[in-house]
PDB file of N, CA, C and O in Angstrom:
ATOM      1  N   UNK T   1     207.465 258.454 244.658  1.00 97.00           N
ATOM      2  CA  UNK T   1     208.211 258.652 245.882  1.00 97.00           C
ATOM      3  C   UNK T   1     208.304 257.317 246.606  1.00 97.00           C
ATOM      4  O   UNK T   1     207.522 256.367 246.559  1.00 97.00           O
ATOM      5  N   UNK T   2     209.737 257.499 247.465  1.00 98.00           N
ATOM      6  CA  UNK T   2     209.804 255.997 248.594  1.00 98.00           C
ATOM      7  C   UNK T   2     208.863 256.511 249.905  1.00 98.00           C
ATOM      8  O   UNK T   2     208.821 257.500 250.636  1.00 98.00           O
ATOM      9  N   UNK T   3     208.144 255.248 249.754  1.00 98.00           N
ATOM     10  CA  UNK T   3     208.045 254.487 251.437  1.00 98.00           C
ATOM     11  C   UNK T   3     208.241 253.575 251.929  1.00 98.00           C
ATOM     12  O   UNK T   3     209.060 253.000 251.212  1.00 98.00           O
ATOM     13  N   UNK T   4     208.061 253.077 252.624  1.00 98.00           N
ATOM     14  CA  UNK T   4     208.485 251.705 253.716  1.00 98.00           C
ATOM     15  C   UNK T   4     206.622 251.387 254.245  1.00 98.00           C
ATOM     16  O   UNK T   4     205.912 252.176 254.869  1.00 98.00           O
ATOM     17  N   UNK T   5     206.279 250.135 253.789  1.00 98.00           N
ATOM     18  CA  UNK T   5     205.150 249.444 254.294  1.00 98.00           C
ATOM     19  C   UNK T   5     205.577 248.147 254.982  1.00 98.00           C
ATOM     20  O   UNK T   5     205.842 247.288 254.141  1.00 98.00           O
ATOM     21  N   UNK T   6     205.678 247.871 255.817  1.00 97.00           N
ATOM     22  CA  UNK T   6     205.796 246.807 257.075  1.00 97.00           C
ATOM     23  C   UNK T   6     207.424 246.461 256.459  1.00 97.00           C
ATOM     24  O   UNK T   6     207.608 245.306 256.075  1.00 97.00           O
ATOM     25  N   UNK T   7     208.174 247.097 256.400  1.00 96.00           N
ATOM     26  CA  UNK T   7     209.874 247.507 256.327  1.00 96.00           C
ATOM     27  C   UNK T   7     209.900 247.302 255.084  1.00 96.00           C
ATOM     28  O   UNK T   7     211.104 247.113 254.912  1.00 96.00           O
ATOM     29  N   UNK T   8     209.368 247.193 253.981  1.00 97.00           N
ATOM     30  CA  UNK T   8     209.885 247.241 252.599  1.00 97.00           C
ATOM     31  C   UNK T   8     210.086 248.787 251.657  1.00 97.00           C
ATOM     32  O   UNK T   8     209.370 249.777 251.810  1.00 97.00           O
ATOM     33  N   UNK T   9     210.659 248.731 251.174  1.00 98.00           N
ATOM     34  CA  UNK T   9     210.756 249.815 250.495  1.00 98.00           C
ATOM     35  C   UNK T   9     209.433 249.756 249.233  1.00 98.00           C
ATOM     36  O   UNK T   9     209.313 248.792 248.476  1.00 98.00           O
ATOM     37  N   UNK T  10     208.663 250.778 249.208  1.00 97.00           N
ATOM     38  CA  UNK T  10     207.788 250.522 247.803  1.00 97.00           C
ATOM     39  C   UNK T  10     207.517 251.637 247.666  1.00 97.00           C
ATOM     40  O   UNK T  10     207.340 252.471 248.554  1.00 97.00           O
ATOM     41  N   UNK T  11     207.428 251.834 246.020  1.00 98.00           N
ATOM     42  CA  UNK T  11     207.049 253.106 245.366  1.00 98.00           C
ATOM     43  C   UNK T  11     205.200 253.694 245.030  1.00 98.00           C
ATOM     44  O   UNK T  11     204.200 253.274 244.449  1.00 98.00           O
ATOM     45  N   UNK T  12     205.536 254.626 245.653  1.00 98.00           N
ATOM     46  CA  UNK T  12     203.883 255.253 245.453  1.00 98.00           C
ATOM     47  C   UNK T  12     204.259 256.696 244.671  1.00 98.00           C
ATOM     48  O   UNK T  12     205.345 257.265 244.564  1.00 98.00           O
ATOM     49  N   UNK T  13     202.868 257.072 244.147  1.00 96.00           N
ATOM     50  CA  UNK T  13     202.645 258.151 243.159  1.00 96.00           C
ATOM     51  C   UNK T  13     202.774 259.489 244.540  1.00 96.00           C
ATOM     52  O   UNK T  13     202.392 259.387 245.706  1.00 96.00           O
ATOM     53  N   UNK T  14     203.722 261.163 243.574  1.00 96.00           N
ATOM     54  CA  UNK T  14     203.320 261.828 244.749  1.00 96.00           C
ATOM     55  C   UNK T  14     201.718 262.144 245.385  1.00 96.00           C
ATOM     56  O   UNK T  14     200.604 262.250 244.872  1.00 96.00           O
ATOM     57  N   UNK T  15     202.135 262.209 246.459  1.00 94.00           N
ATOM     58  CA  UNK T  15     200.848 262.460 247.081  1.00 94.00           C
ATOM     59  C   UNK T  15     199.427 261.432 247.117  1.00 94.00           C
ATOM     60  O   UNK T  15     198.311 261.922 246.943  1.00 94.00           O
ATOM     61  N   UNK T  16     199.609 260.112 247.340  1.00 98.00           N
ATOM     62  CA  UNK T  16     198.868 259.143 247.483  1.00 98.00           C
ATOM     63  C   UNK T  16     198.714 259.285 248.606  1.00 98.00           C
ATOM     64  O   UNK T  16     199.404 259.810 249.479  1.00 98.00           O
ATOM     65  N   UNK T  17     196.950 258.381 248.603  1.00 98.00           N
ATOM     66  CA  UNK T  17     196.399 258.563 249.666  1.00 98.00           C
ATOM     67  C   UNK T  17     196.850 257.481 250.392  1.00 98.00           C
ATOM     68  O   UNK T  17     197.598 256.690 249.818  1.00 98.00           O
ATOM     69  N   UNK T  18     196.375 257.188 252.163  1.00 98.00           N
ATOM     70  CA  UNK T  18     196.195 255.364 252.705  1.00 98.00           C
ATOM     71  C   UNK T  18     195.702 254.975 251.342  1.00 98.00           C
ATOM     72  O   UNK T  18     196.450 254.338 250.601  1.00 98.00           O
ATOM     73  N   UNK T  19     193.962 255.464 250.791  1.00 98.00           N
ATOM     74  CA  UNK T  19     193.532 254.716 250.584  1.00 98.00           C
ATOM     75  C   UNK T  19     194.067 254.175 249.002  1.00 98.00           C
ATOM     76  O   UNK T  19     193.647 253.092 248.593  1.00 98.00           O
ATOM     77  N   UNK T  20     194.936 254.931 248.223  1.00 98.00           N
ATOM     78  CA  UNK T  20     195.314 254.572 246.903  1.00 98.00           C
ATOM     79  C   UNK T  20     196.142 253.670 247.335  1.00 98.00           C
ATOM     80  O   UNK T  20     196.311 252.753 246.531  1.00 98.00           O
ATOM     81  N   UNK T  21     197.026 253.550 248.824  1.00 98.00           N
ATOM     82  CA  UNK T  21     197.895 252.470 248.825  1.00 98.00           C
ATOM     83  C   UNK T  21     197.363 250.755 248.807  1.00 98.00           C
ATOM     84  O   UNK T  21     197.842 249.733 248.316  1.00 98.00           O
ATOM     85  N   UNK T  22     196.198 251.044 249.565  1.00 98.00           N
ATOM     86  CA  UNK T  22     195.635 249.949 249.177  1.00 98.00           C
ATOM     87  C   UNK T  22     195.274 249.185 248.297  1.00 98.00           C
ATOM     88  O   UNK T  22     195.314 247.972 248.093  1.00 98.00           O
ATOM     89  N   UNK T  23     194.821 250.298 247.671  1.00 98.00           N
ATOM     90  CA  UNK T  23     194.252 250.024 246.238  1.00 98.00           C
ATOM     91  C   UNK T  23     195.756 249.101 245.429  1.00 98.00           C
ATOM     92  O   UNK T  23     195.710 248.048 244.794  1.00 98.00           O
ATOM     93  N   UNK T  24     196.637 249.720 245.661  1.00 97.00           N
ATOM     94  CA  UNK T  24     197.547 249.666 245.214  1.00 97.00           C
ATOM     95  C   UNK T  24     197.906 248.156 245.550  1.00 97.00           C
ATOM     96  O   UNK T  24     198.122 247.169 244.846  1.00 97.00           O
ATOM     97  N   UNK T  25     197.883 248.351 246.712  1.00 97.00           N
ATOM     98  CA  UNK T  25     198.558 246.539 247.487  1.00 97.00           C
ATOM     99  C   UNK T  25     197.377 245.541 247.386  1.00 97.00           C
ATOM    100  O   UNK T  25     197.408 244.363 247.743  1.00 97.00           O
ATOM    101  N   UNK T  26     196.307 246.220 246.828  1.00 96.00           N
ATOM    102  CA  UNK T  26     195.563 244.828 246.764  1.00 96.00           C
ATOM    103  C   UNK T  26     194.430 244.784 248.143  1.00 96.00           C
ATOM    104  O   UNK T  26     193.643 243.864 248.367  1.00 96.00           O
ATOM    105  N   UNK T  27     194.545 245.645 248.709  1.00 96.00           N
ATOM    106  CA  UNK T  27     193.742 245.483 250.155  1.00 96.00           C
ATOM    107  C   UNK T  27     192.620 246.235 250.577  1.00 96.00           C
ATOM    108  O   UNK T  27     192.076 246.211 251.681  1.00 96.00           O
ATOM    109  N   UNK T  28     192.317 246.944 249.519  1.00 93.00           N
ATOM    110  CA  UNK T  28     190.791 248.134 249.386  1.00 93.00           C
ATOM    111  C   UNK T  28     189.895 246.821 249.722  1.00 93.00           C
ATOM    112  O   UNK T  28     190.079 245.669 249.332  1.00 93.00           O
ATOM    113  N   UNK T  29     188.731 247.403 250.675  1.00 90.00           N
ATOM    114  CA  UNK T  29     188.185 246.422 251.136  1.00 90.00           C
ATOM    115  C   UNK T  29     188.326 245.892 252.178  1.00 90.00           C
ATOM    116  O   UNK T  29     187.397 245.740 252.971  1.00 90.00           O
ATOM    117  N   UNK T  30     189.536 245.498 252.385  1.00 92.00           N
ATOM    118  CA  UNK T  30     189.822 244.407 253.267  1.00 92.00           C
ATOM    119  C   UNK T  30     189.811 244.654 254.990  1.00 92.00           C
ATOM    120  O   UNK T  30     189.663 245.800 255.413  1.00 92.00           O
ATOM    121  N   UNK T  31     189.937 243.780 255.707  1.00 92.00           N
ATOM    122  CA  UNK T  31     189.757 244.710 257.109  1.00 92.00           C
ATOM    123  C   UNK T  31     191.115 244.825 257.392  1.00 92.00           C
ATOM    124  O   UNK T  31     191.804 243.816 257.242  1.00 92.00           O
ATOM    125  N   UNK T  32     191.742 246.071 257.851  1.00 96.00           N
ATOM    126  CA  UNK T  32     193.283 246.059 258.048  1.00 96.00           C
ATOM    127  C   UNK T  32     193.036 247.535 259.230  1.00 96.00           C
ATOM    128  O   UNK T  32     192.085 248.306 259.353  1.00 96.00           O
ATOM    129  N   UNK T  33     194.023 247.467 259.762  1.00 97.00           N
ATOM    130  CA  UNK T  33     194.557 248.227 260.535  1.00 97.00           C
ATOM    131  C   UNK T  33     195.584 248.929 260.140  1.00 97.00           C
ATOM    132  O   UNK T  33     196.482 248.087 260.152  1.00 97.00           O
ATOM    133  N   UNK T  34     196.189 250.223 259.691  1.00 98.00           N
ATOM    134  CA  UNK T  34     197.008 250.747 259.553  1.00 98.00           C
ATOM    135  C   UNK T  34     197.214 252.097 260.503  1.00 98.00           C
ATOM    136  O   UNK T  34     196.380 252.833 261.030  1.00 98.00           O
ATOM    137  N   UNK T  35     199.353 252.130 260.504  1.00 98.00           N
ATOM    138  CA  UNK T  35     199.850 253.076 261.538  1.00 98.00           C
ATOM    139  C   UNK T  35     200.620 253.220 260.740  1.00 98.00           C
ATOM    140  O   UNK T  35     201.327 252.396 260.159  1.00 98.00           O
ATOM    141  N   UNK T  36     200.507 254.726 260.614  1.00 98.00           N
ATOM    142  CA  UNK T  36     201.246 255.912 259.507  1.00 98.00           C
ATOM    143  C   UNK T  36     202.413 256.747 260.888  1.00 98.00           C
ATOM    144  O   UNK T  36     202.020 257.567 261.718  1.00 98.00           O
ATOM    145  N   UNK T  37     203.637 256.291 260.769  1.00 98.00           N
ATOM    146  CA  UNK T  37     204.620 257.267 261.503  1.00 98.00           C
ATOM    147  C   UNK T  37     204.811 256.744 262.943  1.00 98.00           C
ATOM    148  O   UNK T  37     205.586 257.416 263.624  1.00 98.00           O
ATOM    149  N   UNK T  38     204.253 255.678 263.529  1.00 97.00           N
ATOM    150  CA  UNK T  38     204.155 255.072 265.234  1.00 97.00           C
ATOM    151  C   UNK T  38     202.477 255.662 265.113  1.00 97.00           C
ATOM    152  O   UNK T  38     202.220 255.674 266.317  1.00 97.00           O
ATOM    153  N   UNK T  39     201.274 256.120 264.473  1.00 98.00           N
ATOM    154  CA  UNK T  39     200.012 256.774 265.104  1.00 98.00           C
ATOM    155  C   UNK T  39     199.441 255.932 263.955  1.00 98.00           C
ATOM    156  O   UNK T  39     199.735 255.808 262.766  1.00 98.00           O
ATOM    157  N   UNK T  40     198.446 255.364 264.821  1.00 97.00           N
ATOM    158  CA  UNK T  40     197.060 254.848 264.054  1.00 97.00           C
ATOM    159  C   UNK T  40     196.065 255.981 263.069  1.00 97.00           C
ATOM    160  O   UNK T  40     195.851 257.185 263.210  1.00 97.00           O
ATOM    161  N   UNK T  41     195.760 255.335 262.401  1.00 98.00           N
ATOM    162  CA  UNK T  41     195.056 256.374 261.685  1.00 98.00           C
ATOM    163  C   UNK T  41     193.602 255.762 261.681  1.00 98.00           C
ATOM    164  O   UNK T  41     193.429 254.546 261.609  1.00 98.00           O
ATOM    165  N   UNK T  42     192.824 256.445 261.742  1.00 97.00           N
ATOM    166  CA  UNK T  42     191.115 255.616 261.315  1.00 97.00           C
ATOM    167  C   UNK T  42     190.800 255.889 260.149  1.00 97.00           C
ATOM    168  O   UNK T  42     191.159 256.834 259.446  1.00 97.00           O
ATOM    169  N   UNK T  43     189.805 254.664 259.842  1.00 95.00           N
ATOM    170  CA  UNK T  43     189.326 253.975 258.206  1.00 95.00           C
ATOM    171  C   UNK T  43     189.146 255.061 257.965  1.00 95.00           C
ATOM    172  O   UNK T  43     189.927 255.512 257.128  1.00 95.00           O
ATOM    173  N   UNK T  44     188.267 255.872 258.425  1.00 96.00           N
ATOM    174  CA  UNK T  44     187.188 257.128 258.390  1.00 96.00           C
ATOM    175  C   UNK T  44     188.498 258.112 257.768  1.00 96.00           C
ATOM    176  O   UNK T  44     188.167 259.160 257.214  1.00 96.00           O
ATOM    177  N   UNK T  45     189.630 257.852 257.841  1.00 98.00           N
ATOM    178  CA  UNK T  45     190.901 259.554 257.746  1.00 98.00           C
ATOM    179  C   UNK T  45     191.497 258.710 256.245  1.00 98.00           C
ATOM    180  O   UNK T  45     192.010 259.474 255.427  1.00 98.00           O
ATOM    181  N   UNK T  46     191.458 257.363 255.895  1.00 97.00           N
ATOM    182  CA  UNK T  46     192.623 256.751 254.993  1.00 97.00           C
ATOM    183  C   UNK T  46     192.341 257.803 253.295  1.00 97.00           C
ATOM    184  O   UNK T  46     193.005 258.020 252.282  1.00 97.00           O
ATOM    185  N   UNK T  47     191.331 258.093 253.683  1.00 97.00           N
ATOM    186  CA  UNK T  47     190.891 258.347 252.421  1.00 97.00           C
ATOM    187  C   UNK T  47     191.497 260.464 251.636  1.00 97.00           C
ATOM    188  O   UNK T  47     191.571 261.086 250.576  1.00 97.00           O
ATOM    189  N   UNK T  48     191.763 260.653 253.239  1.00 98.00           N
ATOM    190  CA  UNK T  48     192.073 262.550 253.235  1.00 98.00           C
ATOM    191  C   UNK T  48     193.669 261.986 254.126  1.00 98.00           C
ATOM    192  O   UNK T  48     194.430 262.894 254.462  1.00 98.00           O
ATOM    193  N   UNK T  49     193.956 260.974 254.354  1.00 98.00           N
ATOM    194  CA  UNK T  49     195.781 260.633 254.690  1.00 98.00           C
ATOM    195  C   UNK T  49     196.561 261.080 253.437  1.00 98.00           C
ATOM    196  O   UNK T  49     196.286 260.240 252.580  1.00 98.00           O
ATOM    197  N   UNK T  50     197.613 262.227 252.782  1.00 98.00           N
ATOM    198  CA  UNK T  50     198.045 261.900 252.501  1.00 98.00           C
ATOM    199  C   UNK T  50     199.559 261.336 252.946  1.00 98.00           C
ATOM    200  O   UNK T  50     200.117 261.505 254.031  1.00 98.00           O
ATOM    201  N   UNK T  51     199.987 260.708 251.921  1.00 98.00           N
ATOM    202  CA  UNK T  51     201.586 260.418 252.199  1.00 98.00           C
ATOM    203  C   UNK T  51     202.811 260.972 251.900  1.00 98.00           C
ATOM    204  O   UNK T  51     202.834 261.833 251.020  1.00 98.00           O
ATOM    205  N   UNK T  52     203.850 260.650 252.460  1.00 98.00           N
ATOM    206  CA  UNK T  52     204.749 261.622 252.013  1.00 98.00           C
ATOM    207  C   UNK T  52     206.304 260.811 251.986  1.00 98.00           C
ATOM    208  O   UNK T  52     206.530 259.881 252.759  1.00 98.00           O
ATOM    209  N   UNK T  53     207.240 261.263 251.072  1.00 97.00           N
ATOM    210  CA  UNK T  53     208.349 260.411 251.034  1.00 97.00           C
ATOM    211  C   UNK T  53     209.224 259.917 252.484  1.00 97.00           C
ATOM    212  O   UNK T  53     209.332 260.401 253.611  1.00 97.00           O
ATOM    213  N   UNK T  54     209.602 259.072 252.010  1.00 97.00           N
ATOM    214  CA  UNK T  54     210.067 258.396 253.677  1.00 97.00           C
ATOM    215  C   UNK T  54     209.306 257.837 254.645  1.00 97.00           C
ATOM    216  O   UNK T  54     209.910 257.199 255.507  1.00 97.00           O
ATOM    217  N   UNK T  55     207.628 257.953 254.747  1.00 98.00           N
ATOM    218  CA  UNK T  55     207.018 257.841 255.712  1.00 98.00           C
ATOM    219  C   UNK T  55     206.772 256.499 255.540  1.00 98.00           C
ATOM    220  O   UNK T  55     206.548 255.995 254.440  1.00 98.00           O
ATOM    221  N   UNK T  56     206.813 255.756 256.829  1.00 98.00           N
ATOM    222  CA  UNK T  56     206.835 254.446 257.439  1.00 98.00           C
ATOM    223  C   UNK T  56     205.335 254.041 257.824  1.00 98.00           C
ATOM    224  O   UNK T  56     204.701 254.665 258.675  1.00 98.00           O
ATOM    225  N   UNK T  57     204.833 252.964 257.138  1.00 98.00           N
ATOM    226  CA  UNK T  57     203.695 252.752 257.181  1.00 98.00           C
ATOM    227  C   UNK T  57     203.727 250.567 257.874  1.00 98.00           C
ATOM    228  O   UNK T  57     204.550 249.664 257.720  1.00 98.00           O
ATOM    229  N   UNK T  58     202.579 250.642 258.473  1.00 98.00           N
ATOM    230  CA  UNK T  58     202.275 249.395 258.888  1.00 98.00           C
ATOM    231  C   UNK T  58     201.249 248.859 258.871  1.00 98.00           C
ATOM    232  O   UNK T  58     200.315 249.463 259.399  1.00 98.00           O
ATOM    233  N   UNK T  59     201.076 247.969 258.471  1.00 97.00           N
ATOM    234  CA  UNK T  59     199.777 247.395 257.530  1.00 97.00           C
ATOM    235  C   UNK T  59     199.379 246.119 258.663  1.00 97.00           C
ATOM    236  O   UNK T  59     200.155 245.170 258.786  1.00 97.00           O
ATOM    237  N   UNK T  60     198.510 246.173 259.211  1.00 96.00           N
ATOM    238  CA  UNK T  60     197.777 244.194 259.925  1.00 96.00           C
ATOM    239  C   UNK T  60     196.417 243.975 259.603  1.00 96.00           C
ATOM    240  O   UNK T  60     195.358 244.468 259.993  1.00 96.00           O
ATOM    241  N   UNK T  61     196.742 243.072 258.754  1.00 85.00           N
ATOM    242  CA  UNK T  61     195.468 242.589 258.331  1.00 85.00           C
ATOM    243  C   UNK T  61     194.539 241.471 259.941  1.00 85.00           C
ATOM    244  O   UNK T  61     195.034 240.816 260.858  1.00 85.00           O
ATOM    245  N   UNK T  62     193.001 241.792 259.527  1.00 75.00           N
ATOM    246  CA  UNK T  62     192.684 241.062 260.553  1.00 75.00           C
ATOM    247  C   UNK T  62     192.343 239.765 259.782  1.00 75.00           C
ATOM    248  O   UNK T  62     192.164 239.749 258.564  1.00 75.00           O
ATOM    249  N   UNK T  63     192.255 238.505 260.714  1.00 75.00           N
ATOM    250  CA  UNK T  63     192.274 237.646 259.926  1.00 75.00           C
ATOM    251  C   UNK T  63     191.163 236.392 260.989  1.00 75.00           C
ATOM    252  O   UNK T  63     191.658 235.900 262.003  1.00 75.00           O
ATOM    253  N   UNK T  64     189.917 236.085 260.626  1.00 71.00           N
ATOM    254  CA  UNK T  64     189.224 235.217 261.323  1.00 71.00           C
ATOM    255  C   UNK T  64     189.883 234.076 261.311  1.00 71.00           C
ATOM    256  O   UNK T  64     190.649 233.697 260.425  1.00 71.00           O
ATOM    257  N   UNK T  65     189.464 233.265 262.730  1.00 67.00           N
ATOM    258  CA  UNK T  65     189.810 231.823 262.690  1.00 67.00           C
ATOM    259  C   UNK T  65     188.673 231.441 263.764  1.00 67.00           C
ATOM    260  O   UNK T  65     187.675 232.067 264.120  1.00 67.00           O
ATOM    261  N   UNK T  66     189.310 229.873 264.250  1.00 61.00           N
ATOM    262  CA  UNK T  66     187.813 229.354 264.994  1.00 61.00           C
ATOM    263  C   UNK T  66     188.244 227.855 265.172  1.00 61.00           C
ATOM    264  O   UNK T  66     187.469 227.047 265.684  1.00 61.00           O
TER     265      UNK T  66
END
């Protein structure tokens, strides 16, 4: 199925989780912030999120500096 992650179009399996998307993009692990639809979701939910065609996802990675 299509979704849209920070405006791109990309293909996920039906019914993937947040967290398979990650997996997927490379970012399991990583510290990120994601908003499924305009609503934040917490780390604690990515894993029972599923997704669904069309749904608009936004990905921000945090990123140290100094």
């Amino acid at each position: 199925m299509q979704i849209q992650v920070n405006g791109d179009s990309i293909e996920v399996r039906d019914g993937a989780t947040l967290s398979e998307l990650l997996d997927q993009l490379g970012l399991a692990g990583k510290r990120v912030a994601i908003e499924l639809n305009l609503e934040i979701i917490p780390r604690s939910e990515h894993g029972q999120t599923a997704l669904r065609t069309d749904d608009q996802v936004e990905i921000v990675h945090a990123i140290g500096g100094g």
